[in-house]
Tab-separated table of C-alpha atoms (C1' of nucleotides) in Angstrom:
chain	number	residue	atom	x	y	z
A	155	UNK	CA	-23.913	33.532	72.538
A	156	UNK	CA	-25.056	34.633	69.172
A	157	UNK	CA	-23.143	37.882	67.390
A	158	UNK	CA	-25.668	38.861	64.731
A	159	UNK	CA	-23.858	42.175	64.017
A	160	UNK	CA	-20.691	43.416	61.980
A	161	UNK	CA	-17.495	41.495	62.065
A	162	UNK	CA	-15.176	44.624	61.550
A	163	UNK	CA	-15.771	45.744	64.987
A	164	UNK	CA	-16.454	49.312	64.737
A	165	UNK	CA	-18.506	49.057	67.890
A	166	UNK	CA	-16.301	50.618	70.937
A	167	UNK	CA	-17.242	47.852	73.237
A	168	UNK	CA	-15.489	45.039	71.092
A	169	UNK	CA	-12.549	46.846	70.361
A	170	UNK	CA	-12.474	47.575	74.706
A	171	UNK	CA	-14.006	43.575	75.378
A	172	UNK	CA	-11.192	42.263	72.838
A	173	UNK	CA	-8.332	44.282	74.248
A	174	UNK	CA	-9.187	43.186	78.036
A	175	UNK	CA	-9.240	39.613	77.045
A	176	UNK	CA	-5.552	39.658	75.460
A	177	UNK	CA	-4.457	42.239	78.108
A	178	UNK	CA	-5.511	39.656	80.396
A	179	UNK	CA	-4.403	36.431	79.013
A	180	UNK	CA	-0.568	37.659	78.466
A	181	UNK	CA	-0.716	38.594	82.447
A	182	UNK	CA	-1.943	34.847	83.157
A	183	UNK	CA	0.843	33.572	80.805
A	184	UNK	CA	3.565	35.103	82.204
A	185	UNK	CA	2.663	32.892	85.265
A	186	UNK	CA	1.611	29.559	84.011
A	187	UNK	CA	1.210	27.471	80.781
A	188	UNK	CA	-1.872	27.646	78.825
A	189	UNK	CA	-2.690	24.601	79.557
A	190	UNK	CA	-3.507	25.907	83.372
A	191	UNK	CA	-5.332	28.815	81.847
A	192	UNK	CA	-9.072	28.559	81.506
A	193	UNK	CA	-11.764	30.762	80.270
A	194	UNK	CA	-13.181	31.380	83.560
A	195	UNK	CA	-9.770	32.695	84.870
A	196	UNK	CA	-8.907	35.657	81.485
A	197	UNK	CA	-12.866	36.622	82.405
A	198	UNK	CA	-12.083	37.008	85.788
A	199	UNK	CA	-9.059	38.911	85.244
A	200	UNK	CA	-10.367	40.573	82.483
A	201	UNK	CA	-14.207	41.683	84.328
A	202	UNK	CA	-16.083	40.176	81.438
A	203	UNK	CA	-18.694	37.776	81.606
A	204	UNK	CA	-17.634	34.485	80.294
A	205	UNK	CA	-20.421	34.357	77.442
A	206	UNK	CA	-18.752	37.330	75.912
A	207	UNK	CA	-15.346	35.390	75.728
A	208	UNK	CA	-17.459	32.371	73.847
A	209	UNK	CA	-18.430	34.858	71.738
A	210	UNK	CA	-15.066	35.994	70.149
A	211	UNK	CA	-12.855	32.721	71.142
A	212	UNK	CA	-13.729	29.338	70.473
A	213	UNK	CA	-11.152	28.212	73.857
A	214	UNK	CA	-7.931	29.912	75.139
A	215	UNK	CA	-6.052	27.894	72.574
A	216	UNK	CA	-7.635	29.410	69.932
A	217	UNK	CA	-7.289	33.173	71.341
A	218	UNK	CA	-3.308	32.722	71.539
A	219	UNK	CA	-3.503	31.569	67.871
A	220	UNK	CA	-5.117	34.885	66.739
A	221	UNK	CA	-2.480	36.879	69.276
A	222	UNK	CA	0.099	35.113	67.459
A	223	UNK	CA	-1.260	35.967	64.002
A	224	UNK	CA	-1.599	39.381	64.295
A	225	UNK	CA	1.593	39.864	66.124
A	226	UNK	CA	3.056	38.074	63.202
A	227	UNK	CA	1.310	40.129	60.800
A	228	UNK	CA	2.315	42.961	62.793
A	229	UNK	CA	6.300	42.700	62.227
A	230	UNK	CA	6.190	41.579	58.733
A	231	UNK	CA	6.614	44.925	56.722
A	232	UNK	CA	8.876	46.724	58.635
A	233	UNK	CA	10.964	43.657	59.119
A	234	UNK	CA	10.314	43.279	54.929
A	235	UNK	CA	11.891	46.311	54.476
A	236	UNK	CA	14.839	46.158	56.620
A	237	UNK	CA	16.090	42.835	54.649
A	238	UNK	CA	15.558	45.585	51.128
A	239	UNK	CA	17.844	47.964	52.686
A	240	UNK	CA	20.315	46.963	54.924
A	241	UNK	CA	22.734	44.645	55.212
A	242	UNK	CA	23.014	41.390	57.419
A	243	UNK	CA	24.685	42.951	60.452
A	244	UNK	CA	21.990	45.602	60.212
A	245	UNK	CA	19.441	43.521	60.508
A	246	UNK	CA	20.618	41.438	63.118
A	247	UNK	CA	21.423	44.167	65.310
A	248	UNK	CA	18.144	45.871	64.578
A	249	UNK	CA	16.684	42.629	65.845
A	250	UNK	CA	19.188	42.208	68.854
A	251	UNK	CA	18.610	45.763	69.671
A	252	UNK	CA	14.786	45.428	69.918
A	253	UNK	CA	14.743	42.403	71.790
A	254	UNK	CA	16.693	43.823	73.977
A	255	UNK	CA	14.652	47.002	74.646
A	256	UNK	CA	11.474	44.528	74.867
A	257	UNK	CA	13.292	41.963	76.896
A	258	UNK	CA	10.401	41.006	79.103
A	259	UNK	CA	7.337	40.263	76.050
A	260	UNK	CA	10.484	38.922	74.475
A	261	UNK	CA	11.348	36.082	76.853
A	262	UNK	CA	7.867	35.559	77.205
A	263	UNK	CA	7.395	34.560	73.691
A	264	UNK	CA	10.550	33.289	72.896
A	265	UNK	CA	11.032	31.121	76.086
A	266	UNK	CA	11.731	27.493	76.708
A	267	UNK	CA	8.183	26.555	76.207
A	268	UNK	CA	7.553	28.530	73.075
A	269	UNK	CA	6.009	26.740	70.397
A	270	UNK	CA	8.397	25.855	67.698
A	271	UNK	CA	5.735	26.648	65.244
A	272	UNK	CA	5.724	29.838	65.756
A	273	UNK	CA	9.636	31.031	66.087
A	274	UNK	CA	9.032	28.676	62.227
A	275	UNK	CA	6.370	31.403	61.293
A	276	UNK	CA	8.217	34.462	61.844
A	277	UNK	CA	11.424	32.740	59.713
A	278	UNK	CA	9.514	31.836	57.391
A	279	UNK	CA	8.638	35.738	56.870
A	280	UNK	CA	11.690	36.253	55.819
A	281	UNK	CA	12.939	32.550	54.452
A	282	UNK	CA	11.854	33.486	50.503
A	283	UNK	CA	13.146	36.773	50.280
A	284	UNK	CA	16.617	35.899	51.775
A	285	UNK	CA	16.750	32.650	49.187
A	286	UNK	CA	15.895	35.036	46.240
A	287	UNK	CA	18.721	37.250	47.888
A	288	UNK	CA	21.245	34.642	47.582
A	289	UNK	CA	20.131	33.071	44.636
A	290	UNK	CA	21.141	35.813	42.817
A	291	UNK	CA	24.776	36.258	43.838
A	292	UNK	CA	25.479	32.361	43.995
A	293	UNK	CA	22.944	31.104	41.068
A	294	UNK	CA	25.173	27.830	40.703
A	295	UNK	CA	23.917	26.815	44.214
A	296	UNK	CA	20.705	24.790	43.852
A	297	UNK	CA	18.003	25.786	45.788
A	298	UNK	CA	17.349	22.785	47.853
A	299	UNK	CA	21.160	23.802	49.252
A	300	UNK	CA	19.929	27.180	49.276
A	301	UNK	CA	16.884	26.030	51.787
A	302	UNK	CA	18.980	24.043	54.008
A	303	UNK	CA	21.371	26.759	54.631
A	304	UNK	CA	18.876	28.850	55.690
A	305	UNK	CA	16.872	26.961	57.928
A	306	UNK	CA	20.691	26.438	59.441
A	307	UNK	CA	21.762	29.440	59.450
A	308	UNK	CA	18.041	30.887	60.754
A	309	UNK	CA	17.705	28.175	63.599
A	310	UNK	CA	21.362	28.796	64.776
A	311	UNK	CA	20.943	32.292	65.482
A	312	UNK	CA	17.491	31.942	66.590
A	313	UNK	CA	19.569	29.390	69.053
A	314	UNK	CA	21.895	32.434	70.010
A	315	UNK	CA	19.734	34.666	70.477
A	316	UNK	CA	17.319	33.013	72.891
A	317	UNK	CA	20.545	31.801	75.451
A	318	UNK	CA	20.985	35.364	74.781
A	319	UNK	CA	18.103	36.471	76.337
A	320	UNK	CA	18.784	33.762	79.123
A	321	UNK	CA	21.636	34.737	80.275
A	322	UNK	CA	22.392	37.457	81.866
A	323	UNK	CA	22.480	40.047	78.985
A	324	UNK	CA	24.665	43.181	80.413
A	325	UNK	CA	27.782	41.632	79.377
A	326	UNK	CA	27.361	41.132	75.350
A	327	UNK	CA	26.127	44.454	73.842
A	328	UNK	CA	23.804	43.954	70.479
A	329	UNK	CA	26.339	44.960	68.585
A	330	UNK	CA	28.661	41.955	69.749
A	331	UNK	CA	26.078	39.636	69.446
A	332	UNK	CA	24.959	41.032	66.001
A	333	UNK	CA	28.638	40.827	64.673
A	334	UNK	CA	29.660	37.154	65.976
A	335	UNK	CA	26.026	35.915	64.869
A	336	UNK	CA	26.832	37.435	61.467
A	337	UNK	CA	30.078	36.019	60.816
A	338	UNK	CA	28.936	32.344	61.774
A	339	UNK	CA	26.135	32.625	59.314
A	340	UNK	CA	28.583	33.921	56.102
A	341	UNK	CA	30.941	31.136	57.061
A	342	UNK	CA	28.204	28.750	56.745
A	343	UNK	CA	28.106	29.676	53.584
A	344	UNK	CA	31.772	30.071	52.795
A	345	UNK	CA	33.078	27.221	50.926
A	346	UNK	CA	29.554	26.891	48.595
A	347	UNK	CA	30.711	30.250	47.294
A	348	UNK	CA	33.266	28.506	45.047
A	349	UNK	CA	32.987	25.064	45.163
A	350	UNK	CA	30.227	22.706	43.128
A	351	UNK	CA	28.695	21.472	46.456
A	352	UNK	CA	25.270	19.752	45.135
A	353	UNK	CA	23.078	18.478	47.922
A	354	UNK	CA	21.568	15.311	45.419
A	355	UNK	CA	24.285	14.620	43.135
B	255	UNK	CA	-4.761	5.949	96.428
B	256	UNK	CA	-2.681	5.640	98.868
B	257	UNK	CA	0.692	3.383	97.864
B	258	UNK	CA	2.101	1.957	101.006
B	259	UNK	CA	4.635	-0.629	98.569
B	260	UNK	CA	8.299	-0.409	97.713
B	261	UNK	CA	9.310	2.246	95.303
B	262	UNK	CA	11.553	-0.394	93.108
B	263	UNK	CA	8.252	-2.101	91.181
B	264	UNK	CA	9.858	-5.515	91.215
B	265	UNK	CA	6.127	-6.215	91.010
B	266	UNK	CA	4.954	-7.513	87.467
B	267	UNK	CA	1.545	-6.068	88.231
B	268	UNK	CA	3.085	-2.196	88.488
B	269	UNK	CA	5.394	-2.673	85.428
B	270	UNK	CA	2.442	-3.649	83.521
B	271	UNK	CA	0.151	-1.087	84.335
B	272	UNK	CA	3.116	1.854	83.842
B	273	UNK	CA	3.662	-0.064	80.224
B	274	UNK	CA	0.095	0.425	79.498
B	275	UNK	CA	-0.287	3.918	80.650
B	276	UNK	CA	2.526	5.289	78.938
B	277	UNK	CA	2.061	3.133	75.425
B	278	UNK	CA	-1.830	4.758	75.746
B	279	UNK	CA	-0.603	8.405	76.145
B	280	UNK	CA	2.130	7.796	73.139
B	281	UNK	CA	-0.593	6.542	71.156
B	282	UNK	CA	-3.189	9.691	72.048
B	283	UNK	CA	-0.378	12.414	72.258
B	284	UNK	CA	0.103	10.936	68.168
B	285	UNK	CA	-3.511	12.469	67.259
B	286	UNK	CA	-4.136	15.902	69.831
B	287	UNK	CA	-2.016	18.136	71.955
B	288	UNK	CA	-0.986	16.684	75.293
B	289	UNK	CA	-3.212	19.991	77.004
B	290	UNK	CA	-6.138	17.890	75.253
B	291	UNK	CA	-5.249	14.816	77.155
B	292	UNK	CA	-7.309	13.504	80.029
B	293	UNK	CA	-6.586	11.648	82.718
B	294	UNK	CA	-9.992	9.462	81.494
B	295	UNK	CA	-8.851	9.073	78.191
B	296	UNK	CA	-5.447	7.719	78.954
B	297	UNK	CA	-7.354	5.015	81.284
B	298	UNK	CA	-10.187	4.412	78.798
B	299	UNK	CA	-7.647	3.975	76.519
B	300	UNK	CA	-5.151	1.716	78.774
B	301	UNK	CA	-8.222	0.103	80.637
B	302	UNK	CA	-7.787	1.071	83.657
B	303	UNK	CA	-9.292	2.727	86.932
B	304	UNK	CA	-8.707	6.125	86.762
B	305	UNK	CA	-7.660	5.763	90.725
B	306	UNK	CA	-4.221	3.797	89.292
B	307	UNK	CA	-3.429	6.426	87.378
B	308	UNK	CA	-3.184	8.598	90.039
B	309	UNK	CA	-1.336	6.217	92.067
B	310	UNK	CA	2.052	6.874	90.392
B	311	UNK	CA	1.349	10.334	88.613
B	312	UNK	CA	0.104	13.977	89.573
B	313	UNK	CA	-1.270	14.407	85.809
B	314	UNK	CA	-0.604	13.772	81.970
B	315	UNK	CA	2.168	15.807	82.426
B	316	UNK	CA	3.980	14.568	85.444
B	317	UNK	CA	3.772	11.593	82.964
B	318	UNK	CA	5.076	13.468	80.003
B	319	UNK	CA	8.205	14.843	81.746
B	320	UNK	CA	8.927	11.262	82.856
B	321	UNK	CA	8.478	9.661	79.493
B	322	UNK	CA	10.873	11.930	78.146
B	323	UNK	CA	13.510	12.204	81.567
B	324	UNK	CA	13.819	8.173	80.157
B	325	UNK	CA	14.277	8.903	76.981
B	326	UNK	CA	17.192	11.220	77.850
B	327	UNK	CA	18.906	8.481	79.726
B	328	UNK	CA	18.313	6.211	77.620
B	329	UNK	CA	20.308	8.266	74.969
B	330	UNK	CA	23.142	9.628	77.378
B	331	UNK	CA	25.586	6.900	77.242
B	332	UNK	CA	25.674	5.749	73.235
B	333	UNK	CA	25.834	9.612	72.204
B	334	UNK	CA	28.559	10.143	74.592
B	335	UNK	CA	30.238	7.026	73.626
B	336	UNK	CA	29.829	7.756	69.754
B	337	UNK	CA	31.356	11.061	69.849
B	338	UNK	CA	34.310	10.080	72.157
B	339	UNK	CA	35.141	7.461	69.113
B	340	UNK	CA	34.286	8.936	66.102
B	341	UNK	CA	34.030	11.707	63.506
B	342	UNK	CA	31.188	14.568	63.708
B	343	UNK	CA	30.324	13.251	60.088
B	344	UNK	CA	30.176	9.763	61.968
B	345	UNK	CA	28.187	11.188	64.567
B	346	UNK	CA	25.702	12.622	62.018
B	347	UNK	CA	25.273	9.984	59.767
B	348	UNK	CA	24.205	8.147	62.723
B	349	UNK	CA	21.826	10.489	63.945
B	350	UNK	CA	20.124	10.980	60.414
B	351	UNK	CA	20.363	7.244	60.046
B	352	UNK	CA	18.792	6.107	63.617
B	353	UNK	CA	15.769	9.062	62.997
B	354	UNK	CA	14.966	7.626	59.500
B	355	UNK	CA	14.467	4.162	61.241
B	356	UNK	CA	12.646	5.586	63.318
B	357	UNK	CA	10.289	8.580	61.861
B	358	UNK	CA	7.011	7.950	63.319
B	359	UNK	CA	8.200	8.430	67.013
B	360	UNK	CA	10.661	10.997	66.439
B	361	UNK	CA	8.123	12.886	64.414
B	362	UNK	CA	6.114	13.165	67.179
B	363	UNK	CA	8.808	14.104	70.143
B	364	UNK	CA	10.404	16.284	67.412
B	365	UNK	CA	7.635	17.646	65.672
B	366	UNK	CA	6.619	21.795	65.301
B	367	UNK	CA	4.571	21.424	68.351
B	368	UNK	CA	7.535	19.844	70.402
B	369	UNK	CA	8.656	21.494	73.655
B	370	UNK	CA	12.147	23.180	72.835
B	371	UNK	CA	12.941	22.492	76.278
B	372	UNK	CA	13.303	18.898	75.731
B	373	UNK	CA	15.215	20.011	72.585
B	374	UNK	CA	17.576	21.846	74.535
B	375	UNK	CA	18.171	18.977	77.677
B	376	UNK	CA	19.403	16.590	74.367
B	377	UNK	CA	21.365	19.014	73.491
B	378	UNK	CA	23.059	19.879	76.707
B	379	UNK	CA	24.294	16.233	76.897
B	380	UNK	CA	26.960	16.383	74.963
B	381	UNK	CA	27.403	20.199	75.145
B	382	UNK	CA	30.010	20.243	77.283
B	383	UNK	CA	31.568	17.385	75.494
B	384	UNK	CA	32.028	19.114	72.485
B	385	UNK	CA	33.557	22.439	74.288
B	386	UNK	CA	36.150	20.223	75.871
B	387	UNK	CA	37.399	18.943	72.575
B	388	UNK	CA	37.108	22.392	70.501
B	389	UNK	CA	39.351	23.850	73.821
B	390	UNK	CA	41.875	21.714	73.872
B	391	UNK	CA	42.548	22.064	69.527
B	392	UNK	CA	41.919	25.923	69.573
B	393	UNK	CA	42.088	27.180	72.914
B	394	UNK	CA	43.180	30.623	71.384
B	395	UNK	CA	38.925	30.780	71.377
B	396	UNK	CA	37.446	31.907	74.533
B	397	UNK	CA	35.073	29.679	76.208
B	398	UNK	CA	31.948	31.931	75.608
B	399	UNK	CA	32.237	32.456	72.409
B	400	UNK	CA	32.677	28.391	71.837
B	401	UNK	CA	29.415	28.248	73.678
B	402	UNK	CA	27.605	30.250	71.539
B	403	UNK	CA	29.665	28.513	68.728
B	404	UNK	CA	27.978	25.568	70.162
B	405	UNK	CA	24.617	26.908	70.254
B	406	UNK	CA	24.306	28.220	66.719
B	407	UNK	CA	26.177	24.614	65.255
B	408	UNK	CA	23.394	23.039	67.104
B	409	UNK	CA	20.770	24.456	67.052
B	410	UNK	CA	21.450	24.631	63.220
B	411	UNK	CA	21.400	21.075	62.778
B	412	UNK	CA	18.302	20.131	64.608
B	413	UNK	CA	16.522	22.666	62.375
B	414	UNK	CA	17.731	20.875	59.928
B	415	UNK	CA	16.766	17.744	60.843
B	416	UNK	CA	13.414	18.687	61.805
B	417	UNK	CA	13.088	19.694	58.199
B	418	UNK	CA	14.281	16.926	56.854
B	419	UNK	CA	11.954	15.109	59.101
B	420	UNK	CA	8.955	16.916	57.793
B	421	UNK	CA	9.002	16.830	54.261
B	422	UNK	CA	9.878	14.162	52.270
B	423	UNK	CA	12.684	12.141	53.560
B	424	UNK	CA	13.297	9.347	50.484
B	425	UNK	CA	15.050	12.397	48.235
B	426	UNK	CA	18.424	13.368	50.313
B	427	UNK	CA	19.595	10.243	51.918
B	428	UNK	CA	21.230	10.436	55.762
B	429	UNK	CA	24.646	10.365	54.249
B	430	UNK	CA	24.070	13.532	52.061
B	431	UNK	CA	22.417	15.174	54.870
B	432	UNK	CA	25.396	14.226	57.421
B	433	UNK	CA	27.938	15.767	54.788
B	434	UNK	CA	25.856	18.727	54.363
B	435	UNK	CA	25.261	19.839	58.184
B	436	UNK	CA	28.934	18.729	58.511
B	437	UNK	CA	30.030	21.229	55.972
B	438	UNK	CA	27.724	23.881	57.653
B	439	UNK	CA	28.929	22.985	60.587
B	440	UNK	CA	32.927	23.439	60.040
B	441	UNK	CA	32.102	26.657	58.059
B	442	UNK	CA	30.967	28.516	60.888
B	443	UNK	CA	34.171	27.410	62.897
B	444	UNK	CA	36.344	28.411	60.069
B	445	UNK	CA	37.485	32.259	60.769
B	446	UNK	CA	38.481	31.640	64.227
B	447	UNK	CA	40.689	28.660	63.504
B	448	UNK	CA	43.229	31.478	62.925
B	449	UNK	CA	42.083	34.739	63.519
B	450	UNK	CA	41.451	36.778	66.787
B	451	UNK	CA	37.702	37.051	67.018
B	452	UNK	CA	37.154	37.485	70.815
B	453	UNK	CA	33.181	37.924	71.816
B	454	UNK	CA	34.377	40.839	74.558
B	455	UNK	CA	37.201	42.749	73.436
C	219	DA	C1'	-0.373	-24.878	97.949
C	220	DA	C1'	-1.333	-21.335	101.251
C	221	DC	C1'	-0.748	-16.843	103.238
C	222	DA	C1'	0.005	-12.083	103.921
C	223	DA	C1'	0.956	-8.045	101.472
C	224	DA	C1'	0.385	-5.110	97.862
C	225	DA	C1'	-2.111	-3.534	93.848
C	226	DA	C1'	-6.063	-2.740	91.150
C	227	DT	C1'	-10.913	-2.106	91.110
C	228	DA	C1'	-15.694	-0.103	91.362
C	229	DA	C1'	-18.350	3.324	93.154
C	230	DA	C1'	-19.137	7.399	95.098
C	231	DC	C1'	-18.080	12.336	96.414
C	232	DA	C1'	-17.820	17.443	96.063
C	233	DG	C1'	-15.716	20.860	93.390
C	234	DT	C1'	-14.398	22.942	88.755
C	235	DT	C1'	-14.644	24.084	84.110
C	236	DT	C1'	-17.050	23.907	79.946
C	237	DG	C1'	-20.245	25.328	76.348
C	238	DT	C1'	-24.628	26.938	75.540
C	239	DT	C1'	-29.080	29.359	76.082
C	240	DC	C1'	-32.199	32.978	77.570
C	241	DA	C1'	-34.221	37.145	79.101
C	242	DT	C1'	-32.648	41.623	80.561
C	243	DT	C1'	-29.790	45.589	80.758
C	244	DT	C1'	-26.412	48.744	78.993
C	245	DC	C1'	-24.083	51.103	75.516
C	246	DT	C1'	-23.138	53.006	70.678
C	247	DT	C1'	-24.006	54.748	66.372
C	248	DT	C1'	-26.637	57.570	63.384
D	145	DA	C1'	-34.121	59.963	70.797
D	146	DA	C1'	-34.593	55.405	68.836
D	147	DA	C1'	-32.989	51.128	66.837
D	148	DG	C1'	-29.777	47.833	67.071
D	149	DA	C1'	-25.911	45.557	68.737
D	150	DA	C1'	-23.204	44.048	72.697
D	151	DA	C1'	-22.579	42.671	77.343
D	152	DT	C1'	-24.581	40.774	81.439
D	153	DG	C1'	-26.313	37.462	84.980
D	154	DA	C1'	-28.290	33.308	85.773
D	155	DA	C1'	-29.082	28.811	84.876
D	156	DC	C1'	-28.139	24.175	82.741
D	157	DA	C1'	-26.271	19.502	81.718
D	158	DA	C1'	-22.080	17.459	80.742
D	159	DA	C1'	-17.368	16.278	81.559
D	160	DC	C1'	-13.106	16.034	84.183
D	161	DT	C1'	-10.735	16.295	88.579
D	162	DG	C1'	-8.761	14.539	92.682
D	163	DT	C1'	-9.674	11.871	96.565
D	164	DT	C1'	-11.689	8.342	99.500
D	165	DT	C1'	-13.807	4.145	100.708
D	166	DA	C1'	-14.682	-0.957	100.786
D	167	DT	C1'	-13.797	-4.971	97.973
D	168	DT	C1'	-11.584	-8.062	94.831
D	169	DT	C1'	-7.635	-9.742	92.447
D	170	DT	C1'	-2.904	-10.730	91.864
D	171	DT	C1'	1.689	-11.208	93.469
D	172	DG	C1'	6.012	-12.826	95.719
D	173	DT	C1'	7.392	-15.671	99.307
D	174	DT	C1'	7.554	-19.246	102.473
DNA sequence: AACAAAAATAAACAGTTTGTTCATTTCTTT
DNA sequence: AAAGAAATGAACAAACTGTTTATTTTTGTT
């Protein structure tokens, strides 16, 4: 099906069409992998004809790519900002503390079967500014080091924080979780703060 | 197709036409996503009637999660066996080392797109391993907070490793990356060697 | 070497899903 | 109220699915 018309979809029905698709593909994901998800089943759901999906989506696939992209886009400033103002344990409690007010979307997206890519997308939001960060206070550190450290640090409490979600939550507040994920991130970093630890020597 | 035979495939006919099936899905899961995978293709590919196929598996992947539940046993006993005898720098190096012989495979079953599930089950085989030796040398630590100790260390280091992985590998050799992710490693442990940090106070 | 058993094959089957097209209807903006 | 854009319903060939048959090939075992 053919869209001849504007792409900034000003038009009521596409912003309505759009929105029932997505509402209805996260209720069919909840349930099963994509991979069991066809276009036939988010029109049903959704009350569209399936034309209309053909004529926004190339295939499922391709519909939980642009989900992901503007979720992504989404939680990039405010998360931006956070990093400007506030320190570690502010941060990660910020982030505990939302999770844990969204803890259903939450383990949704960040469960078992998450793509990898993506948990890489939204750390990689943040990977650049947190390097700059600390390669201002340690600039004898060489930024290779610098990279590794992160992606260490980042996929280590990314680790934490989805057995977090889990588990059965009640028993660690954010706060506990925020403070015990903070202090095993500085001490990854402990001994590079004096020592001349080059990664290629 | 109904299978009427012993389960044990003592026959040279069934071990062939397993072999072939799974070495055609390895070589198509290299080039799309397995949800792209068809039942067809793998027997085009393997040349064989589709009706075999179904013979010994419900779909690609029924196949899949067998592929990989040999691959973990496969790797049970020498992990286990490795870190009951040697050093976690040991350990690593040998890790880093056996990847690098082997990039193009573990690309692919470690790659972006890689289930984290998978990730985890390797992990979990010598999880428990490693909490046993951490109690009995600090057992001032609660076992919960080892556990997420655990989680962060590890998770940490396959992050790395996937990084490594993906760019370009013939810069930091295995034994610089096994002393780095070491390093990392005993950092995070390093407050609560002494100190009281208890997860619920 | 011969035999019975098991495995693989080819061919066919109905049932889905997929993309795509078309004429028609409904809705939205101005 | 009219023009234009969007959604619909219906139809289509193509591909994949899972399963079943009858037939052929291969195997392990006497």
């Amino acid at each position: 099906m053919k869209r001849k018309g504007n792409i900034d979809s000003s038009d009521r029905r596409v912003r309505y069409t759009k929105m029932m698709i997505r509402q209805s593909f996260l209720s069919l994901i909840s349930e099963r992998p994509i991979s069991k998800i066809s276009v036939t089943d988010i029109c049903n759901q959704a009350d569209l004809n399936r034309g209309t999906f053909y004529a926004y989506y190339k295939d499922p696939n391709d519909l939980y790519q642009q989900i992901k992209e503007s979720l992504l886009e989404e939680i990039e400033t405010p998360i931006e900002s956070i990093i400007d103002t506030s320190s570690l344990y502010d941060l990660l409690l910020n982030v505990f503390t939302s999770i844990e007010q969204n803890k259903d979307l939450c383990t949704i997206v960040l469960s078992n079967n998450s793509d990898q890519e993506f948990i890489s997308q939204i750390l990689n939001l943040v990977r650049n500014k947190f390097i700059g960060l600390w390669h201002e206070r340690v600039p004898m550190i060489p930024l290779k080091t610098l990279n590794y450290l992160f992606t260490f640090t980042a996929n280590g409490s990314m680790g934490v924080l989805k057995e977090w979600l889990t588990n059965d939550v009640k028993d660690d507040t954010p706060e506990m979780m925020a403070a015990l994920v903070e202090q095993m991130s500085s001490n990854a970093f402990l001994s590079y703060l004096t020592g001349d630890h080059n990664l290629t020597k």
